[in-house]
Short mmCIF file of C-alpha atoms and ligand atoms in Angstrom, two decimals:
data_model
loop_
_atom_site.label_atom_id
_atom_site.label_comp_id
_atom_site.label_asym_id
_atom_site.label_seq_id
_atom_site.Cartn_x
_atom_site.Cartn_y
_atom_site.Cartn_z
CA MET W 1 -25.08 172.32 192.88
CA SER W 2 -21.92 171.99 194.98
CA LEU W 3 -18.69 173.43 193.66
CA ILE W 4 -15.34 173.77 195.42
CA PHE W 5 -12.98 176.72 195.04
CA SER W 6 -9.69 177.24 196.85
CA GLY W 7 -6.45 179.10 196.34
CA ILE W 8 -2.81 179.16 197.42
CA GLN W 9 -0.47 182.12 197.14
CA PRO W 10 2.74 181.80 195.12
CA THR W 11 4.93 183.45 197.71
CA GLY W 12 7.70 180.86 197.99
CA ASN W 13 8.40 178.04 200.46
CA LEU W 14 5.32 175.84 200.25
CA HIS W 15 5.38 173.95 203.54
CA LEU W 16 3.89 171.11 205.54
CA GLY W 17 1.12 173.42 206.85
CA ASN W 18 0.01 174.16 203.29
CA TYR W 19 0.05 170.45 202.56
CA LEU W 20 -1.81 169.20 205.64
CA GLY W 21 -4.10 172.23 206.05
CA ALA W 22 -4.99 172.62 202.39
CA LEU W 23 -3.51 170.57 199.52
CA ARG W 24 -4.08 167.13 200.94
CA ASN W 25 -7.72 167.93 201.65
CA PHE W 26 -8.14 169.21 198.09
CA VAL W 27 -6.90 165.91 196.73
CA ARG W 28 -9.44 164.01 198.80
CA LEU W 29 -12.33 166.31 197.99
CA GLN W 30 -11.81 166.07 194.23
CA ASP W 31 -13.43 162.63 194.24
CA SER W 32 -16.75 164.00 195.52
CA TYR W 33 -16.94 167.56 194.14
CA ASP W 34 -16.22 169.53 191.00
CA CYS W 35 -13.22 171.66 191.94
CA ILE W 36 -11.52 174.86 190.86
CA PHE W 37 -8.01 175.47 192.23
CA CYS W 38 -6.20 178.72 191.80
CA VAL W 39 -2.64 179.94 192.25
CA VAL W 40 -3.49 183.41 193.53
CA ASP W 41 -0.76 185.57 192.02
CA MET W 42 -2.92 188.69 192.35
CA HIS W 43 -3.07 188.16 196.10
CA ALA W 44 0.68 187.60 196.16
CA ILE W 45 1.52 191.16 195.08
CA THR W 46 -0.30 192.69 198.06
CA LEU W 47 3.19 192.28 199.57
CA TRP W 48 6.29 193.01 197.48
CA GLN W 49 7.27 190.16 195.13
CA GLU W 50 10.39 190.16 192.97
CA PRO W 51 9.06 190.02 189.39
CA ALA W 52 11.76 187.56 188.37
CA GLU W 53 10.71 185.18 191.18
CA LEU W 54 6.93 185.43 190.91
CA GLY W 55 6.58 183.33 187.75
CA LYS W 56 8.82 180.67 189.23
CA SER W 57 6.82 180.55 192.46
CA THR W 58 3.58 180.39 190.47
CA ARG W 59 4.85 177.33 188.59
CA GLU W 60 6.06 175.82 191.84
CA VAL W 61 2.63 176.02 193.48
CA ALA W 62 1.01 174.67 190.31
CA ALA W 63 3.53 171.81 190.40
CA ALA W 64 2.60 171.14 194.03
CA PHE W 65 -1.09 170.82 193.13
CA LEU W 66 -0.22 168.36 190.36
CA ALA W 67 2.36 166.43 192.39
CA ALA W 68 -0.03 166.08 195.33
CA GLY W 69 -2.50 164.42 192.97
CA ILE W 70 -4.92 167.03 191.64
CA ASP W 71 -6.40 165.89 188.32
CA ALA W 72 -6.21 169.03 186.19
CA ARG W 73 -8.16 167.46 183.35
CA LYS W 74 -11.16 166.58 185.42
CA HIS W 75 -10.94 169.75 187.52
CA ILE W 76 -9.60 173.25 186.87
CA LEU W 77 -6.15 174.54 187.87
CA PHE W 78 -5.06 178.02 186.81
CA ASN W 79 -3.34 181.19 187.97
CA GLN W 80 -5.61 184.04 189.00
CA SER W 81 -4.13 186.87 186.90
CA GLN W 82 -5.03 185.05 183.67
CA VAL W 83 -8.75 185.39 184.42
CA ARG W 84 -9.74 189.08 184.36
CA VAL W 85 -13.11 188.42 185.97
CA HIS W 86 -11.49 188.19 189.44
CA ALA W 87 -10.37 191.84 189.31
CA GLN W 88 -13.60 193.02 187.72
CA LEU W 89 -15.86 191.35 190.28
CA ALA W 90 -13.57 192.48 193.11
CA TRP W 91 -14.28 196.11 192.14
CA ILE W 92 -18.01 195.59 192.48
CA PHE W 93 -17.46 193.83 195.82
CA ASN W 94 -15.28 196.74 196.98
CA CYS W 95 -18.46 198.77 196.71
CA VAL W 96 -20.49 196.18 198.64
CA ALA W 97 -18.06 195.44 201.51
CA ARG W 98 -17.94 197.97 204.37
CA ILE W 99 -14.79 199.57 205.78
CA GLY W 100 -15.85 198.46 209.26
CA TRP W 101 -15.82 194.83 208.17
CA LEU W 102 -12.30 195.07 206.78
CA ASN W 103 -11.09 196.88 209.89
CA ARG W 104 -11.81 193.72 211.87
CA MET W 105 -9.55 191.45 209.79
CA THR W 106 -6.81 190.12 212.04
CA GLN W 107 -4.59 188.90 209.21
CA PHE W 108 -4.31 192.45 207.82
CA LYS W 109 -3.13 193.63 211.22
CA GLU W 110 -0.54 190.85 211.39
CA LYS W 111 0.73 191.33 207.86
CA ALA W 112 0.75 195.13 207.92
CA GLY W 113 2.74 195.14 211.16
CA LYS W 114 3.45 198.33 213.05
CA ASP W 115 3.74 200.61 210.03
CA ARG W 116 0.13 200.24 208.90
CA GLU W 117 0.08 203.56 207.03
CA ASN W 118 2.68 202.13 204.69
CA ALA W 119 0.82 198.88 203.84
CA SER W 120 -0.55 198.58 200.30
CA VAL W 121 -4.23 199.29 199.74
CA GLY W 122 -4.28 195.86 198.08
CA LEU W 123 -3.35 194.20 201.36
CA TYR W 124 -6.30 195.94 203.01
CA VAL W 125 -8.86 194.82 200.39
CA TYR W 126 -7.28 191.36 200.03
CA PRO W 127 -10.32 189.57 201.52
CA VAL W 128 -12.61 191.30 199.01
CA LEU W 129 -10.60 189.83 196.13
CA MET W 130 -10.82 186.48 197.88
CA ALA W 131 -14.63 186.76 197.94
CA ALA W 132 -14.55 187.57 194.22
CA ASP W 133 -12.37 184.49 193.54
CA ILE W 134 -14.97 182.22 195.07
CA LEU W 135 -18.14 183.94 193.96
CA ALA W 136 -17.05 184.45 190.33
CA TYR W 137 -17.89 180.75 190.00
CA ARG W 138 -20.71 180.82 192.57
CA ALA W 139 -18.70 178.15 194.41
CA THR W 140 -20.38 176.71 197.49
CA HIS W 141 -17.58 175.02 199.46
CA VAL W 142 -14.13 176.34 200.30
CA PRO W 143 -11.51 174.08 201.89
CA VAL W 144 -8.84 176.08 203.76
CA GLY W 145 -6.66 176.05 206.86
CA ASP W 146 -7.93 177.60 210.06
CA ASP W 147 -6.28 180.98 209.39
CA GLN W 148 -8.71 181.73 206.53
CA LYS W 149 -11.89 181.35 208.57
CA GLN W 150 -12.39 185.06 209.15
CA HIS W 151 -11.87 185.84 205.46
CA LEU W 152 -14.55 183.31 204.53
CA GLU W 153 -16.99 184.88 206.97
CA LEU W 154 -16.37 188.19 205.22
CA ALA W 155 -17.01 186.54 201.84
CA ARG W 156 -20.31 185.25 203.19
CA ASP W 157 -21.22 188.73 204.39
CA ILE W 158 -20.44 190.19 200.97
CA ALA W 159 -22.60 187.59 199.21
CA GLN W 160 -25.44 188.18 201.64
CA LYS W 161 -25.29 191.96 201.38
CA PHE W 162 -25.20 191.78 197.58
CA ASN W 163 -28.26 189.51 197.60
CA ASN W 164 -30.08 191.84 200.03
CA ASP W 165 -29.12 195.09 198.33
CA PHE W 166 -30.21 193.91 194.90
CA GLY W 167 -33.15 191.89 196.19
CA GLN W 168 -32.34 188.51 194.70
CA PRO W 169 -30.66 185.32 195.96
CA PHE W 170 -27.93 185.45 193.30
CA PHE W 171 -24.90 184.27 195.26
CA PRO W 172 -24.85 181.07 197.33
CA ILE W 173 -23.94 181.04 201.00
CA ILE W 174 -20.37 179.78 201.16
CA GLU W 175 -19.52 176.85 203.44
CA PRO W 176 -15.94 176.62 204.73
CA ILE W 177 -14.40 173.14 204.94
CA ILE W 178 -11.78 173.16 207.70
CA GLN W 179 -10.98 169.56 208.48
CA GLY W 180 -8.34 167.21 209.79
CA GLU W 181 -5.91 167.06 212.70
CA ALA W 182 -3.67 169.75 211.21
CA THR W 183 -5.81 172.76 210.32
CA ARG W 184 -3.20 174.92 212.02
CA VAL W 185 0.34 173.57 211.87
CA MET W 186 2.66 175.55 214.13
CA SER W 187 6.29 176.59 213.70
CA LEU W 188 8.88 173.97 214.66
CA ARG W 189 10.73 176.68 216.60
CA ASP W 190 7.76 178.12 218.51
CA GLY W 191 4.56 176.23 219.28
CA MET W 192 2.61 179.48 219.61
CA LYS W 193 3.39 180.73 216.09
CA LYS W 194 1.86 179.47 212.85
CA MET W 195 4.16 177.65 210.40
CA SER W 196 4.53 180.24 207.68
CA LYS W 197 6.20 180.82 204.33
CA SER W 198 7.58 184.13 205.53
CA ASP W 199 9.25 183.02 208.78
CA PRO W 200 12.90 184.12 208.48
CA SER W 201 14.09 180.82 209.97
CA ASP W 202 13.96 177.90 207.53
CA TYR W 203 14.12 175.61 210.58
CA SER W 204 10.63 176.81 211.52
CA ARG W 205 9.04 174.85 208.66
CA ILE W 206 9.32 171.71 206.56
CA ASN W 207 9.23 172.74 202.92
CA MET W 208 7.54 170.44 200.45
CA THR W 209 10.75 170.22 198.43
CA ASP W 210 13.09 169.58 201.39
CA SER W 211 15.33 166.51 201.04
CA ALA W 212 14.99 163.55 203.41
CA GLU W 213 18.13 164.70 205.27
CA THR W 214 16.79 168.23 205.70
CA ILE W 215 13.42 166.98 206.96
CA ALA W 216 15.14 164.71 209.49
CA LEU W 217 17.47 167.48 210.63
CA LYS W 218 14.63 170.00 211.07
CA ILE W 219 12.55 167.53 213.09
CA ARG W 220 15.56 166.62 215.23
CA LYS W 221 16.11 170.31 215.97
CA ALA W 222 12.41 171.06 216.53
CA LYS W 223 11.73 172.70 219.88
CA THR W 224 10.26 170.39 222.55
CA ASP W 225 9.97 170.28 226.31
CA PRO W 226 11.98 167.89 228.52
CA HIS W 227 9.09 165.55 229.45
CA PRO W 228 8.13 162.27 227.80
CA LEU W 229 4.92 162.18 225.74
CA PRO W 230 1.78 162.33 227.93
CA GLU W 231 -1.06 159.85 228.21
CA THR W 232 -4.00 162.18 227.72
CA LEU W 233 -5.16 164.92 225.36
CA ALA W 234 -5.74 167.25 228.29
CA GLU W 235 -2.06 167.02 229.26
CA LEU W 236 -0.97 167.33 225.65
CA GLU W 237 -2.93 170.54 225.14
CA LYS W 238 -0.88 172.27 227.84
CA ARG W 239 2.32 171.63 225.86
CA PRO W 240 2.17 173.53 222.55
CA GLU W 241 5.31 172.09 220.92
CA ALA W 242 4.42 168.51 221.86
CA ASP W 243 0.84 169.08 220.71
CA ASN W 244 2.07 170.36 217.36
CA LEU W 245 4.36 167.40 216.69
CA VAL W 246 1.70 164.90 217.75
CA GLY W 247 -0.82 166.70 215.54
CA ILE W 248 1.55 166.51 212.57
CA TYR W 249 2.13 162.81 213.19
CA ALA W 250 -1.61 162.21 213.45
CA ALA W 251 -2.37 164.08 210.24
CA LEU W 252 0.44 162.41 208.29
CA SER W 253 -0.66 158.94 209.38
CA ASP W 254 -4.41 159.64 209.13
CA LYS W 255 -4.95 158.97 212.78
CA THR W 256 -6.29 161.05 215.66
CA ARG W 257 -4.11 162.59 218.37
CA GLU W 258 -5.57 160.01 220.79
CA ASP W 259 -4.35 157.15 218.57
CA VAL W 260 -0.87 158.64 218.49
CA LEU W 261 -0.76 159.06 222.27
CA ARG W 262 -1.90 155.48 222.71
CA GLU W 263 1.12 154.42 220.68
CA PHE W 264 3.71 156.83 222.11
CA ALA W 265 2.62 157.72 225.69
CA GLY W 266 5.71 157.65 227.91
CA ALA W 267 8.13 157.72 224.94
CA GLN W 268 11.02 160.18 224.87
CA PHE W 269 11.02 162.83 222.17
CA SER W 270 14.16 161.38 220.63
CA ALA W 271 12.27 158.17 219.76
CA PHE W 272 9.11 159.97 218.70
CA LYS W 273 11.01 162.39 216.49
CA GLY W 274 12.70 159.48 214.72
CA ALA W 275 9.32 157.94 213.90
CA LEU W 276 7.94 161.34 212.86
CA SER W 277 10.76 162.07 210.45
CA ASP W 278 10.45 158.62 208.81
CA LEU W 279 6.76 159.29 208.34
CA ALA W 280 7.23 162.82 207.01
CA VAL W 281 9.86 161.64 204.53
CA ALA W 282 7.62 158.77 203.39
CA VAL W 283 4.69 161.14 202.70
CA LEU W 284 6.46 164.25 201.41
CA GLY W 285 9.42 162.61 199.64
CA PRO W 286 7.56 161.39 196.55
CA ILE W 287 5.56 164.64 196.25
CA GLY W 288 8.68 166.79 196.53
CA ALA W 289 10.43 164.64 193.91
CA GLU W 290 7.49 164.94 191.52
CA MET W 291 7.44 168.73 192.07
CA GLN W 292 11.13 168.92 191.15
CA ARG W 293 10.47 166.87 188.02
CA LEU W 294 7.55 169.09 186.97
CA MET W 295 9.51 172.28 187.59
CA LYS W 296 12.05 171.08 185.04
CA ASP W 297 9.24 171.08 182.47
CA PRO W 298 7.82 174.64 182.72
CA GLY W 299 6.21 174.30 179.29
CA HIS W 300 3.94 171.54 180.56
CA VAL W 301 2.96 173.43 183.72
CA ASP W 302 2.26 176.58 181.68
CA ARG W 303 0.00 174.65 179.31
CA VAL W 304 -1.98 173.23 182.24
CA LEU W 305 -2.45 176.75 183.66
CA ARG W 306 -3.41 178.22 180.28
CA ASP W 307 -5.97 175.51 179.64
CA GLY W 308 -7.34 175.91 183.18
CA ALA W 309 -7.60 179.68 182.71
CA ASP W 310 -9.58 179.23 179.49
CA ARG W 311 -12.04 176.90 181.17
CA ALA W 312 -12.29 179.14 184.26
CA THR W 313 -12.97 182.17 182.08
CA ALA W 314 -15.76 180.33 180.29
CA LEU W 315 -17.44 179.69 183.67
CA ALA W 316 -16.86 183.11 185.22
CA GLU W 317 -17.74 185.41 182.28
CA PRO W 318 -21.48 184.64 182.34
CA VAL W 319 -21.60 185.13 186.13
CA LEU W 320 -19.93 188.54 185.81
CA ALA W 321 -22.23 189.54 182.93
CA GLU W 322 -25.24 188.76 185.11
CA VAL W 323 -23.79 190.67 188.07
CA GLU W 324 -23.15 193.70 185.86
CA ARG W 325 -26.73 193.58 184.62
CA ILE W 326 -28.01 193.33 188.22
CA VAL W 327 -25.88 196.32 189.24
CA GLY W 328 -27.35 198.32 186.37
CA TRP W 329 -24.30 198.93 184.18
CA LEU W 330 -25.24 199.89 180.65
CA LYS W 331 -23.85 197.41 178.09
CA PRO W 332 -25.25 198.57 174.76
P1 AMP F 401 -1.20 180.58 201.83
O1 AMP F 401 0.15 179.99 201.85
O2 AMP F 401 -1.37 181.65 202.83
O3 AMP F 401 -1.68 180.94 200.47
O4 AMP F 401 -2.17 179.41 202.31
C1 AMP F 401 -2.62 178.38 201.46
C2 AMP F 401 -3.49 177.41 202.24
O5 AMP F 401 -2.70 176.76 203.25
C3 AMP F 401 -4.66 178.05 202.98
O6 AMP F 401 -5.78 177.20 202.92
C4 AMP F 401 -4.15 178.18 204.38
O7 AMP F 401 -5.20 178.19 205.33
C5 AMP F 401 -3.31 176.91 204.52
N1 AMP F 401 -2.26 177.10 205.52
C6 AMP F 401 -1.25 178.03 205.49
N2 AMP F 401 -0.45 177.92 206.58
C7 AMP F 401 -0.96 176.88 207.32
C8 AMP F 401 -0.59 176.27 208.56
N3 AMP F 401 0.47 176.67 209.26
N4 AMP F 401 -1.36 175.24 209.02
C9 AMP F 401 -2.44 174.80 208.31
N5 AMP F 401 -2.85 175.34 207.15
C10 AMP F 401 -2.13 176.36 206.64
N1 LIG F 402 -6.12 183.99 201.19
C1 LIG F 402 -5.81 182.60 201.00
C2 LIG F 402 -4.53 182.26 201.77
O1 LIG F 402 -3.65 183.05 201.92
C3 LIG F 402 -5.61 182.26 199.55
C4 LIG F 402 -6.86 182.48 198.77
C5 LIG F 402 -7.08 183.48 197.88
C6 LIG F 402 -8.04 181.69 198.82
N2 LIG F 402 -8.33 183.36 197.34
C7 LIG F 402 -8.94 182.29 197.89
C8 LIG F 402 -8.42 180.57 199.55
C9 LIG F 402 -10.22 181.79 197.71
C10 LIG F 402 -9.71 180.06 199.35
C11 LIG F 402 -10.59 180.68 198.44
O2 LIG F 402 -4.39 181.17 202.21
#
């Protein structure tokens, strides 16, 4: 049976990349799959989080799921730390995954920076916890942005090694779902850098709760080159900033990059940026407004998360019990 699992970290500043690379796809997939969506607050603390902010950010991401259109009655929405199974299964997977595999993870290298000795151990084993998130439900499909591809390959390796080591096909082979024209939205200030929650410049990203004026201002200030928009994809690909803006326009309007070039080839950026900011405001405006409304009702959001956590626990507990039996732990 197919089952979707995906997660988003509550680390502040949910942005257009999270929306186009992840959230929007989740909303579409919920019509064809059973889905479990998780606000991964355990992953968040692999980097320092102010305790007073973490709860707020957790509610904000939950609000974004709801505002984007996730049906939390039909599907499951919860925050990770409420379901103990994630940590328990992660320990077993820590003993399955190999140090050599983790040493290859490029995101650890990026996030740890130069002072690797000083990174948390949690940051290093982060992808193991991610494998536990998915496999605690024996989920089969995982929609994510392009940056999570390597982590999903590791999760597959863990599932496969577990199945081999213990001689039974217990875990499914996970399929990533990386789809759309915006699987990797780039910074508005630098077409070679990913749009990210942690970029010090707020002008690098469009936040999901930005006002219409802020969205327009950020797009107006977005870095571009001096040439008009090209006719062909091949020319576009040589111009990272132009490619990014065209990709965003395509994703927001559900078109391909080719369609967008057909419409705007030869146009100046000033005209294109005007059209892009109208489009971005039309798509994000209502979602941002609904997020703001939900964040004023923390009781409601907390009840959704609590209920989701109860239902997630009911699914994950039997999987963990079976894994513990397979491993050979005595449970008299
Ligand atoms: P994170 O904010 O790291 O928890 O990411 C949540 C989801 O958003 C994951 O599926 C990421 O792959 C996706 N994502 C994050 N940044 C981007 C981006 N710049 N472009 C496309 N997808 C992204
Ligand atoms: N690591 C993912 C990110 O930063 C978030 C995440 C945690 C996740 N657990 C997951 C995504 C399980 C998919 C499935 O984007």
